[in-house]
mmCIF file of C-alpha atoms in Angstrom:
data_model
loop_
_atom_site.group_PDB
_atom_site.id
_atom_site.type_symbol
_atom_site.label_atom_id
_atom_site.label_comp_id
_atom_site.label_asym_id
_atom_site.label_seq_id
_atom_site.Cartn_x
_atom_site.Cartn_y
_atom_site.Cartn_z
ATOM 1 C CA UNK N 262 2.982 -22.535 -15.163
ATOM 2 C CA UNK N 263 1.113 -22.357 -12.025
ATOM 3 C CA UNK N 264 0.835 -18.594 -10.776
ATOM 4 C CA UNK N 265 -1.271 -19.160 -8.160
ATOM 5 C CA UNK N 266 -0.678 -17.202 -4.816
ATOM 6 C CA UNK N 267 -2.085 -16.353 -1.536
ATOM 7 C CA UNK N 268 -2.695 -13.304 0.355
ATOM 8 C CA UNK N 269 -4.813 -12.521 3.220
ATOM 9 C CA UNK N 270 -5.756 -15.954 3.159
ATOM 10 C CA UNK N 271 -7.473 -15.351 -0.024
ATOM 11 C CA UNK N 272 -6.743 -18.034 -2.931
ATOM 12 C CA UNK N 273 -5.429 -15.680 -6.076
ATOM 13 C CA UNK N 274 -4.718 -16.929 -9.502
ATOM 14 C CA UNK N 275 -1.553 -14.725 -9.690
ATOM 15 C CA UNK N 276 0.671 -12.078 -7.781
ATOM 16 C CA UNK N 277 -0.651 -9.349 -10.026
ATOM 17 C CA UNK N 278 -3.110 -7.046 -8.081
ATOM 18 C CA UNK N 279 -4.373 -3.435 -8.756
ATOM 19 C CA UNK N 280 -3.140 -1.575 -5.797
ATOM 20 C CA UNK N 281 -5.349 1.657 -4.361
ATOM 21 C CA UNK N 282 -5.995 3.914 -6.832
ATOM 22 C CA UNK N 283 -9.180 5.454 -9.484
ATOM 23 C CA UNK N 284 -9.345 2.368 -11.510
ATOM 24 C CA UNK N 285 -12.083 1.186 -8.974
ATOM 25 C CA UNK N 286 -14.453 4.142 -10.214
ATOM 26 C CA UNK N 287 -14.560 3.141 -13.360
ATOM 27 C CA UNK N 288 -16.173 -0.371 -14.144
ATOM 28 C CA UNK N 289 -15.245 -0.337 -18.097
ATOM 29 C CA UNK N 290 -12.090 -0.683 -16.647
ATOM 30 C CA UNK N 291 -12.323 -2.827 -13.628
ATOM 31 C CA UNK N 292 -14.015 -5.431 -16.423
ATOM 32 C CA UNK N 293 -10.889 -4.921 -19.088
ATOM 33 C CA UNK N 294 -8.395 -5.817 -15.993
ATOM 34 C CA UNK N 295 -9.961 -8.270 -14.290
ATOM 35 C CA UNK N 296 -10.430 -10.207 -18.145
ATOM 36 C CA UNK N 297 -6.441 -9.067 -18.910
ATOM 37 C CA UNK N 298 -5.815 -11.701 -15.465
ATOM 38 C CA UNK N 299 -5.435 -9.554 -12.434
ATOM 39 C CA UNK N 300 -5.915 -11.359 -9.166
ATOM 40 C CA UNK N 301 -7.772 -8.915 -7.182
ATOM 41 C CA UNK N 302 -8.372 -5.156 -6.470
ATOM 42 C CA UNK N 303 -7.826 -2.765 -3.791
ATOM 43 C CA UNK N 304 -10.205 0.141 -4.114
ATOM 44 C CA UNK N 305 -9.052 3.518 -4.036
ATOM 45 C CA UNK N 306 -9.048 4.637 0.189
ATOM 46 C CA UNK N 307 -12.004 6.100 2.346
ATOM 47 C CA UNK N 308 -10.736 8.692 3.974
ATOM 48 C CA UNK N 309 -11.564 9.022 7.473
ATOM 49 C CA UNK N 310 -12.285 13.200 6.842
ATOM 50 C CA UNK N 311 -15.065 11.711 5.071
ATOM 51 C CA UNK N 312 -17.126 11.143 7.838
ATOM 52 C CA UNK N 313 -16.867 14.775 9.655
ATOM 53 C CA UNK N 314 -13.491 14.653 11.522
ATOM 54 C CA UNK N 315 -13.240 18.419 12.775
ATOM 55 C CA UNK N 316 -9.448 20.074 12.479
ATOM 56 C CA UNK N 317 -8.484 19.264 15.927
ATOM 57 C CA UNK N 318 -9.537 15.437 15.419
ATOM 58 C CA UNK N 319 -7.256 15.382 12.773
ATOM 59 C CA UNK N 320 -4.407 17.390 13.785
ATOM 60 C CA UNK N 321 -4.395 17.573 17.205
ATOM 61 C CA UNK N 322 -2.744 20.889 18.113
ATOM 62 C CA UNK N 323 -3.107 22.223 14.629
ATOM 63 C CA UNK N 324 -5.160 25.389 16.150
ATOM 64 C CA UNK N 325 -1.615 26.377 16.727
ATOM 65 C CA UNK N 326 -0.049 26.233 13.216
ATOM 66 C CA UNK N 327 -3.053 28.672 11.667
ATOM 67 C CA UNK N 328 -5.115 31.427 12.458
ATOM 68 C CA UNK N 329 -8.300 29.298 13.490
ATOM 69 C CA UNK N 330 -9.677 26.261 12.508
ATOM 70 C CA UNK N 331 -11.998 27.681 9.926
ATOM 71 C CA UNK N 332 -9.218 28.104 7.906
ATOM 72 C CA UNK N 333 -7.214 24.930 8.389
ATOM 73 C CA UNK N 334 -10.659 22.914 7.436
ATOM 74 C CA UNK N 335 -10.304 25.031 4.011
ATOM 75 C CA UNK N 336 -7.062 23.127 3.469
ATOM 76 C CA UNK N 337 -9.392 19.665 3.190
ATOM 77 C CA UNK N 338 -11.809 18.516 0.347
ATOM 78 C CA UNK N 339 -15.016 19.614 1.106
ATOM 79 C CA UNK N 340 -17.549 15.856 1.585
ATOM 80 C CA UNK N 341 -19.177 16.963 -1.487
ATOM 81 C CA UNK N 342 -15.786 16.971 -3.176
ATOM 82 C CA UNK N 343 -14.940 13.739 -2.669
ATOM 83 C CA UNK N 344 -15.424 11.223 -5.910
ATOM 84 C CA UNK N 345 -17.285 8.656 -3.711
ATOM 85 C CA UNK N 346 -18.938 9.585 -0.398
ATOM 86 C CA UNK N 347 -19.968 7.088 1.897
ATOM 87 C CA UNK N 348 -22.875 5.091 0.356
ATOM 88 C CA UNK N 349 -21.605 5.680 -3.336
ATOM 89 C CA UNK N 350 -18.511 4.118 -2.019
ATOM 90 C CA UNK N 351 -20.289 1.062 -0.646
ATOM 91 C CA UNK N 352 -22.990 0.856 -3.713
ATOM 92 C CA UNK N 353 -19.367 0.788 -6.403
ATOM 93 C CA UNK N 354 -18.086 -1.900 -4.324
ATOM 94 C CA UNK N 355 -21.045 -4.288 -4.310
ATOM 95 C CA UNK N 356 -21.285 -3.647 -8.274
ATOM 96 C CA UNK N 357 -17.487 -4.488 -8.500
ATOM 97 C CA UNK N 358 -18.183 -7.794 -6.458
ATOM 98 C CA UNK N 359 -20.807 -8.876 -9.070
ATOM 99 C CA UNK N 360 -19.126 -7.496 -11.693
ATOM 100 C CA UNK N 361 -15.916 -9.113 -11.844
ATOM 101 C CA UNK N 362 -15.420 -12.791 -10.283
ATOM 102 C CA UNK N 363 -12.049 -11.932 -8.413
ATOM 103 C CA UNK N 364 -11.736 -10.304 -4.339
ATOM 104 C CA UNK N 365 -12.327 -6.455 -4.707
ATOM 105 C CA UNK N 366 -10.632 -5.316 -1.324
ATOM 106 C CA UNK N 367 -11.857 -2.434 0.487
ATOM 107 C CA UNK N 368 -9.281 0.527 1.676
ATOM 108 C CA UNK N 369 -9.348 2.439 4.688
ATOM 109 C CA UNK N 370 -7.092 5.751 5.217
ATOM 110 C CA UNK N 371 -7.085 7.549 8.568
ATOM 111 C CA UNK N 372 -4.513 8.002 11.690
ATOM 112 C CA UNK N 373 -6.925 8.549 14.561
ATOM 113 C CA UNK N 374 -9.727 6.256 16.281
ATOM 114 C CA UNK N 375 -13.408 7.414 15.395
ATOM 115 C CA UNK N 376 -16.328 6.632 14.432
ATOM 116 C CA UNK N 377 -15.091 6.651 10.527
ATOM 117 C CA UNK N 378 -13.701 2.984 11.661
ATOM 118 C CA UNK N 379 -17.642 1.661 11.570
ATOM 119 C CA UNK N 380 -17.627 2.152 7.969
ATOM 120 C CA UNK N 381 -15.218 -0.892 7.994
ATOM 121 C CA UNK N 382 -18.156 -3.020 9.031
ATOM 122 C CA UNK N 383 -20.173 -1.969 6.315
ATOM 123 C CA UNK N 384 -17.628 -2.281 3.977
ATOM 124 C CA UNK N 385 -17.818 -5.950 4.634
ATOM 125 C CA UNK N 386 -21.452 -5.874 4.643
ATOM 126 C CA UNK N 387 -21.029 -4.789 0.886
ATOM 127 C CA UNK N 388 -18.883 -7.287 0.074
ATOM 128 C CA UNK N 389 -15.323 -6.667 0.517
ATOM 129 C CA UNK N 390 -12.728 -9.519 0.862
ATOM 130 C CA UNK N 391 -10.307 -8.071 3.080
ATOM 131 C CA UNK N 392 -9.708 -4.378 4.281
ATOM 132 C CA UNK N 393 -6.193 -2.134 3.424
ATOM 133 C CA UNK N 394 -5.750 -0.280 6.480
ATOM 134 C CA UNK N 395 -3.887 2.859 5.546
ATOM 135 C CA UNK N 396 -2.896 4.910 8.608
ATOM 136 C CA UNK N 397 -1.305 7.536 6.798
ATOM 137 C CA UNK N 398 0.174 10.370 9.039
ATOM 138 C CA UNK N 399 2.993 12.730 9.157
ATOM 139 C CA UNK N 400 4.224 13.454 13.024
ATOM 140 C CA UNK N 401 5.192 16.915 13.153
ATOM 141 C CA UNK N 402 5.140 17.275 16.812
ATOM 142 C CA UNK N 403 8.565 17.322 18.382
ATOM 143 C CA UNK N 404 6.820 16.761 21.873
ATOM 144 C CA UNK N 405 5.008 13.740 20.513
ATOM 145 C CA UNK N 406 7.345 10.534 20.835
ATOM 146 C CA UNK N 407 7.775 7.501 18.550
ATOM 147 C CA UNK N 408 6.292 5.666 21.185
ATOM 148 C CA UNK N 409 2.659 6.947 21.131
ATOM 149 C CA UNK N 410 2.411 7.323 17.500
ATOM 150 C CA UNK N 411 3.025 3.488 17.076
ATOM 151 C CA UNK N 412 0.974 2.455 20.070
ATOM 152 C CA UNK N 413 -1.934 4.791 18.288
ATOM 153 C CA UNK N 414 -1.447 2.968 14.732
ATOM 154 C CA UNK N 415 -1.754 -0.467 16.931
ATOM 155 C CA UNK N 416 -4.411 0.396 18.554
ATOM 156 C CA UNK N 417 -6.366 1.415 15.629
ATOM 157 C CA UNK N 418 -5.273 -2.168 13.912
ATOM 158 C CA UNK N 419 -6.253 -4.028 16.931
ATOM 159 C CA UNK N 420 -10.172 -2.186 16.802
ATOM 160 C CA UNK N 421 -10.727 -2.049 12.956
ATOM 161 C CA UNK N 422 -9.162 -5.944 12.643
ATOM 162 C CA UNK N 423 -11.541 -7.159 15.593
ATOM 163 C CA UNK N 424 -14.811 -5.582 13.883
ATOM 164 C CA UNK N 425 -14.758 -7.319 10.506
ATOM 165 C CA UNK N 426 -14.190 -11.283 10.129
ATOM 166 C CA UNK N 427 -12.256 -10.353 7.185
ATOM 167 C CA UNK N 428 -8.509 -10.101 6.573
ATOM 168 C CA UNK N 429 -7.015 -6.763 6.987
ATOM 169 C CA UNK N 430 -3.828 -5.613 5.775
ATOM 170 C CA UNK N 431 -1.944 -2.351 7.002
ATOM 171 C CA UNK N 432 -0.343 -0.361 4.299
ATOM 172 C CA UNK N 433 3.102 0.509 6.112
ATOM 173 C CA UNK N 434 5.634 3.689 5.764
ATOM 174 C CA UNK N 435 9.024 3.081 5.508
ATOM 175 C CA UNK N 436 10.047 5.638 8.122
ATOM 176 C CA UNK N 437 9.333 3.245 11.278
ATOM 177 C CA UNK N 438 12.540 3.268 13.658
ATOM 178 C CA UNK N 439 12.164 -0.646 14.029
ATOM 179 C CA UNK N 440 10.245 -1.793 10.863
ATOM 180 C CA UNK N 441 10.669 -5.230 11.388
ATOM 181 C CA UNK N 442 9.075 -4.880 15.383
ATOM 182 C CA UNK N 443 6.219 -3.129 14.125
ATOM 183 C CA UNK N 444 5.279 -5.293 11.920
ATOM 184 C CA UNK N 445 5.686 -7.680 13.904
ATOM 185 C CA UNK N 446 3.494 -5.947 16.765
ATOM 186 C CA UNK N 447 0.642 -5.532 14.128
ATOM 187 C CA UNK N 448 0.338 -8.923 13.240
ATOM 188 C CA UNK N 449 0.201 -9.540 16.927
ATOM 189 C CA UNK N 450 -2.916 -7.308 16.597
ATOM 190 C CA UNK N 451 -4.781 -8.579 14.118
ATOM 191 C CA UNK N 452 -2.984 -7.549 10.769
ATOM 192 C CA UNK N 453 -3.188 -10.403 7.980
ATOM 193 C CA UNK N 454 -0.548 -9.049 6.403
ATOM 194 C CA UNK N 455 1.242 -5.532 5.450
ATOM 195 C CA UNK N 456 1.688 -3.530 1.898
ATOM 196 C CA UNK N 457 5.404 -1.890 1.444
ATOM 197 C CA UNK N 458 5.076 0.769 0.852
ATOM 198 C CA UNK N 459 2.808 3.770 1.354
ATOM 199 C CA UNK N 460 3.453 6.495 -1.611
ATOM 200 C CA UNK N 461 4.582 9.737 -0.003
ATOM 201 C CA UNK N 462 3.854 12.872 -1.883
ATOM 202 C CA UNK N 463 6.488 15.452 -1.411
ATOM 203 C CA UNK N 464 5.456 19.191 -2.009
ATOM 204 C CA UNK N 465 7.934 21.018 -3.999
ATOM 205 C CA UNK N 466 8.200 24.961 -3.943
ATOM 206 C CA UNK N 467 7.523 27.379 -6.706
ATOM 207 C CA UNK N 468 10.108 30.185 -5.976
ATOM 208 C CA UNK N 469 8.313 33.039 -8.300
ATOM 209 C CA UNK N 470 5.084 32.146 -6.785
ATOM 210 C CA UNK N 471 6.065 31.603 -3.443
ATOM 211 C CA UNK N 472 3.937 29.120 -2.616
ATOM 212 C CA UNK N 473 4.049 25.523 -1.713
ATOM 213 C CA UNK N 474 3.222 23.516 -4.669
ATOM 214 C CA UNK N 475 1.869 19.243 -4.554
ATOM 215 C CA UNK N 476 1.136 17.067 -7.708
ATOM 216 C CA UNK N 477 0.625 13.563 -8.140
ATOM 217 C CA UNK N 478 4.108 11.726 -9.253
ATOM 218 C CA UNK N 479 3.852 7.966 -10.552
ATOM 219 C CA UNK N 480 6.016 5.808 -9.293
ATOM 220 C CA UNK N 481 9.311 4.126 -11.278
ATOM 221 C CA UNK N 482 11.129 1.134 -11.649
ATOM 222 C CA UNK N 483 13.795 2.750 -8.636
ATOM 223 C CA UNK N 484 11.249 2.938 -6.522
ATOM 224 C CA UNK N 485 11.450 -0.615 -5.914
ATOM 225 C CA UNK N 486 14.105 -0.309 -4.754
ATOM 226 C CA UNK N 487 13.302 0.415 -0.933
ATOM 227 C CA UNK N 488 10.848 -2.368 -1.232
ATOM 228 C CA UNK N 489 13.329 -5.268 -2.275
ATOM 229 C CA UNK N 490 15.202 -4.524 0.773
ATOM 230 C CA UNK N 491 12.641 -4.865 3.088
ATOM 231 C CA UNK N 492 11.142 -7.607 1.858
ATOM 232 C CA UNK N 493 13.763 -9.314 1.966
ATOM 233 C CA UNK N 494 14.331 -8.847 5.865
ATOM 234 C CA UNK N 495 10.805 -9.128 6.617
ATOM 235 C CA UNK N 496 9.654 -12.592 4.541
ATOM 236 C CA UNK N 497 11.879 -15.059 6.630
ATOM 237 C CA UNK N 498 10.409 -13.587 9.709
ATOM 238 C CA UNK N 499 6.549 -12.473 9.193
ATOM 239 C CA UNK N 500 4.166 -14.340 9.981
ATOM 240 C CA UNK N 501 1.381 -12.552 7.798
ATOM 241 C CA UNK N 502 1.462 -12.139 3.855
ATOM 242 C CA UNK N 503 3.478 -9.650 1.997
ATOM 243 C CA UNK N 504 2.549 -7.206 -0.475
ATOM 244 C CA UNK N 505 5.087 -4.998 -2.277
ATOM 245 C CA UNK N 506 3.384 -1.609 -3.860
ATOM 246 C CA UNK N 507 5.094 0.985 -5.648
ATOM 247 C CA UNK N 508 8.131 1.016 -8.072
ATOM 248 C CA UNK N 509 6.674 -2.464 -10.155
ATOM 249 C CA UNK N 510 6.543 -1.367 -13.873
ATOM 250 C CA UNK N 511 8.037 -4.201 -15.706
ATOM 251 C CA UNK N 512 8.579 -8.128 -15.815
ATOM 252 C CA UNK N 513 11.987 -7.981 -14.210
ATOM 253 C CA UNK N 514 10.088 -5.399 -11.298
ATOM 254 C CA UNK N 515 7.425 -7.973 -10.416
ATOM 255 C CA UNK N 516 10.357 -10.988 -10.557
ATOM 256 C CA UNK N 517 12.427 -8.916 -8.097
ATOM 257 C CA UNK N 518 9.732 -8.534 -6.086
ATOM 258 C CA UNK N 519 8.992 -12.125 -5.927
ATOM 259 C CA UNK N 520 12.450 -13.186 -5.320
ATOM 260 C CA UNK N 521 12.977 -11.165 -2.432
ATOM 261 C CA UNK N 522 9.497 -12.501 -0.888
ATOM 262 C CA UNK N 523 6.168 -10.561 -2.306
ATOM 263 C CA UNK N 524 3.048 -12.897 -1.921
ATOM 264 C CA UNK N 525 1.473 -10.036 -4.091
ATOM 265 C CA UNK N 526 2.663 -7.125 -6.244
ATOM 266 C CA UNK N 527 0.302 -4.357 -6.441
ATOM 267 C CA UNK N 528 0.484 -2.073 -9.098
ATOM 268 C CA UNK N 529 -0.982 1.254 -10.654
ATOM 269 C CA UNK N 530 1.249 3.237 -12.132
ATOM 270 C CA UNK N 531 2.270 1.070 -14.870
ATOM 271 C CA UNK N 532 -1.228 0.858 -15.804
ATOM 272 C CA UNK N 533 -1.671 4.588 -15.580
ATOM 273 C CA UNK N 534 1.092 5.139 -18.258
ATOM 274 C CA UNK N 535 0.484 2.033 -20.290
ATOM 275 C CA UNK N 536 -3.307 0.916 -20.072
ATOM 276 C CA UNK N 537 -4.595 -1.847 -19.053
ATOM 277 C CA UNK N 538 -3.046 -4.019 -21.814
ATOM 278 C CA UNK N 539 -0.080 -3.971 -19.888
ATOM 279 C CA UNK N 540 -1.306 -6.621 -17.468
ATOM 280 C CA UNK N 541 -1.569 -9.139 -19.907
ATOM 281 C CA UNK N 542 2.313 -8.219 -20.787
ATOM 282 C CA UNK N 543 3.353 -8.635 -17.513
ATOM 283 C CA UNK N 544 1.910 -11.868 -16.445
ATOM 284 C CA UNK N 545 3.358 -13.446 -19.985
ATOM 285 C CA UNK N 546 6.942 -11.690 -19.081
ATOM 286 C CA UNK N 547 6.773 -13.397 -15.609
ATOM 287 C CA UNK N 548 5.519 -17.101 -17.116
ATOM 288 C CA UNK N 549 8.607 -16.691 -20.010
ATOM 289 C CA UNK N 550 11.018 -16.108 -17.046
ATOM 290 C CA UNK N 551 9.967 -19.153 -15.047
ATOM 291 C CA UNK N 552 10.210 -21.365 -17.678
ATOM 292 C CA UNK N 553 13.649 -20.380 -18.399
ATOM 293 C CA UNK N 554 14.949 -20.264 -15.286
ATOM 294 C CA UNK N 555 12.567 -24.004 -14.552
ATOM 295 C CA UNK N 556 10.726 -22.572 -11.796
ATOM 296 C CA UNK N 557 7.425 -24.251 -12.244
ATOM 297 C CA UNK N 558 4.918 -22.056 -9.597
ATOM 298 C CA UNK N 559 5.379 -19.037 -7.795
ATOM 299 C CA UNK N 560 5.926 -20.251 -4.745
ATOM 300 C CA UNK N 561 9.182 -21.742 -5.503
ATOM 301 C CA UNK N 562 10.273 -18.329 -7.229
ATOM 302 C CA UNK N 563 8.871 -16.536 -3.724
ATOM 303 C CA UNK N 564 12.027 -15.886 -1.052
ATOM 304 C CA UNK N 565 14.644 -17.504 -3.288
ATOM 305 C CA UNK N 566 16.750 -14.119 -2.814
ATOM 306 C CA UNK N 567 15.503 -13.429 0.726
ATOM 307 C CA UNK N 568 17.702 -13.163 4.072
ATOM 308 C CA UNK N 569 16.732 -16.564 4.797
ATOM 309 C CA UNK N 570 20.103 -17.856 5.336
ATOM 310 C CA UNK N 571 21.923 -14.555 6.612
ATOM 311 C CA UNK N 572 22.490 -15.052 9.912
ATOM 312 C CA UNK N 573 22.691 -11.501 10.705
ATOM 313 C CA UNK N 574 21.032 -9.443 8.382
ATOM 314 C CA UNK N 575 21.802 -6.371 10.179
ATOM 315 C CA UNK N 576 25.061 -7.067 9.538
ATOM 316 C CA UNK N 577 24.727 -8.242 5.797
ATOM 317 C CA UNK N 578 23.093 -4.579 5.217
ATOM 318 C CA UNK N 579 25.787 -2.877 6.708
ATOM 319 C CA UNK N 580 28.388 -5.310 4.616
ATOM 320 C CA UNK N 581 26.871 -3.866 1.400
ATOM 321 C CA UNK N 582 27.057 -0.755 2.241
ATOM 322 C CA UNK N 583 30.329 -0.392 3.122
ATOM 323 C CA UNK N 584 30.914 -2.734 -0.216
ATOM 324 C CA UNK N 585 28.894 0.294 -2.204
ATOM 325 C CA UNK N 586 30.847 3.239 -0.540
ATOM 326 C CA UNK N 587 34.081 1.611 -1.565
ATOM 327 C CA UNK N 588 33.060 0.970 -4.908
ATOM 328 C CA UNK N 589 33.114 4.043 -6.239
ATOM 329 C CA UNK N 590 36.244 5.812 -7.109
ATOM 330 C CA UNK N 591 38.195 9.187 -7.971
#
């Protein structure tokens, strides 16, 4: 079977990729995953409060929301806090590069321009293969419009994708009004490709404590879910590579995601619950499915279940929704 893919440009040996996340602190690990057959890694995100964004850099008006900005820079990690700062970050990533013989990809998390964007230079400097652009952000502002939030995320593409002659991917949320535009405007900007999706972590509330409360939530097999739909719509029609993260836990998970048009599958999760043995699994579940269903690489598996040949696929969604709703009855 011939598994090779590519992403970024970069020539893979398979679709299987460790997406953002701590495995890239530990190089025990990093050696175990990259000899189980992964294709590349994504190390976990510098995060643009890293490099001493004050409160109002990062939140704009958020002098409003509490009483003074002393107090809302409590509600970030202190630098010191942070498992890598700046130059341990850079140091892990050049001992990944010689460590392992497959692309270690550098990540990038921040929604404003500054001058955390140079450490994408030096990220390449180190080594890196490509860059994951993560411009994570949460618009609270009812005065700010769609418009300018976009424009800002473009903008920030266009700079950190002309300072680095490396690919750079932007790792999307799904809450764009016009998905398929922006991505489309991004790759106009620079962007090699995109990641779908961004892993939103929803606070709960504790209602004897009264308190907001956050925790870190793996992802599942339904969370794919979101992703097989837009991957679908977006792999006849992108010019730039694909990469579907979050929800891929199983063989069938990483097949769908193929099918509908993944040129990669990250995953962590999975890994997280399972070890790192798991990778090995997976890659034999996918090679047992192609040769039963006689599909001899993975690019002919890639797009087979795509929108392709739907003329409309706005109109296709809305067909199978309707076909859903009426489905069900009392």
């Amino acid at each position: 079977m011939n598994l090779q893919t590519t992403y970024l440009g970069l020539k893979l040996r398979n679709p299987l990729v460790i997406g953002a996340s701590p495995f890239c602190d530990n190089l025990t690990a990093c050696r175990e995953l990259a000899e189980a057959g992964v294709a590349a890694i994504v190390m976990h995100s510098f995060f643009e409060e890293q490099i001493g964004a004050t409160p109002r850099e990062l939140g704009g008006s958020a002098d409003g929301l509490v009483e003074g900005r002393e107090q809302l820079s409590e509600l970030f990690p202190h630098y010191e806090d942070y498992r890598l700062d700046s130059e341990q970050y850079l140091r892990q990533l050049e001992r990944l590069r010689k460590l392992v013989d497959i692309p270690i990809i550098g990540s990038l998390n921040g929604s404003h321009m500054g001058n955390w964007v140079g450490q994408v230079q030096r990220m390449e400097d180190a080594g890196a293969a490509a860059i994951e652009l993560n411009p994570y952000q949460l618009p609270t502002d009812p005065s700010r419009p769609a418009d300018d939030i976009e424009r800002e995320i473009v903008e920030l593409v266009r700079t950190v994708a002309a300072a680095v002659n490396i690919p750079v991917s932007v790792k999307l949320s799904p809450f764009h009004t016009s998905l398929a535009h922006f991505a489309s405007t991004l790759a106009a900007n620079g962007a090699a490709g995109v990641v779908l999706f961004n892993q939103f972590y929803q606070p709960d509330i504790d209602i004897d404590a009264l308190e907001a409360v956050t925790q870190l939530r793996l992802s599942h097999s339904s969370d794919l879910l979101l992703r097989l739909r837009w991957l679908s719509i977006l792999s006849p029609q992108f010019s730039g590579s694909l990469a579907c993260s979050g929800g891929v836990h199983t063989t069938q998970d990483l097949v769908k995601a193929l099918l509908a048009g993944a040129d990669v599958v990250q995953v962590v999760s999975a890994l997280l619950r399972y070890g790192t043995g798991h990778v090995a699994s997976l890659l034999k579940g996918l090679e047992a499915w192609m040769s039963e269903h006689e599909f001899y690489s993975v690019d002919r598996v890639r797009g087979q279940l795509n929108l392709r040949k739907c003329a409309d696929p706005a109109v296709h969604e809305r067909a199978h929704y309707l076909k859903v709703l009426q489905s069900w009855q009392v």
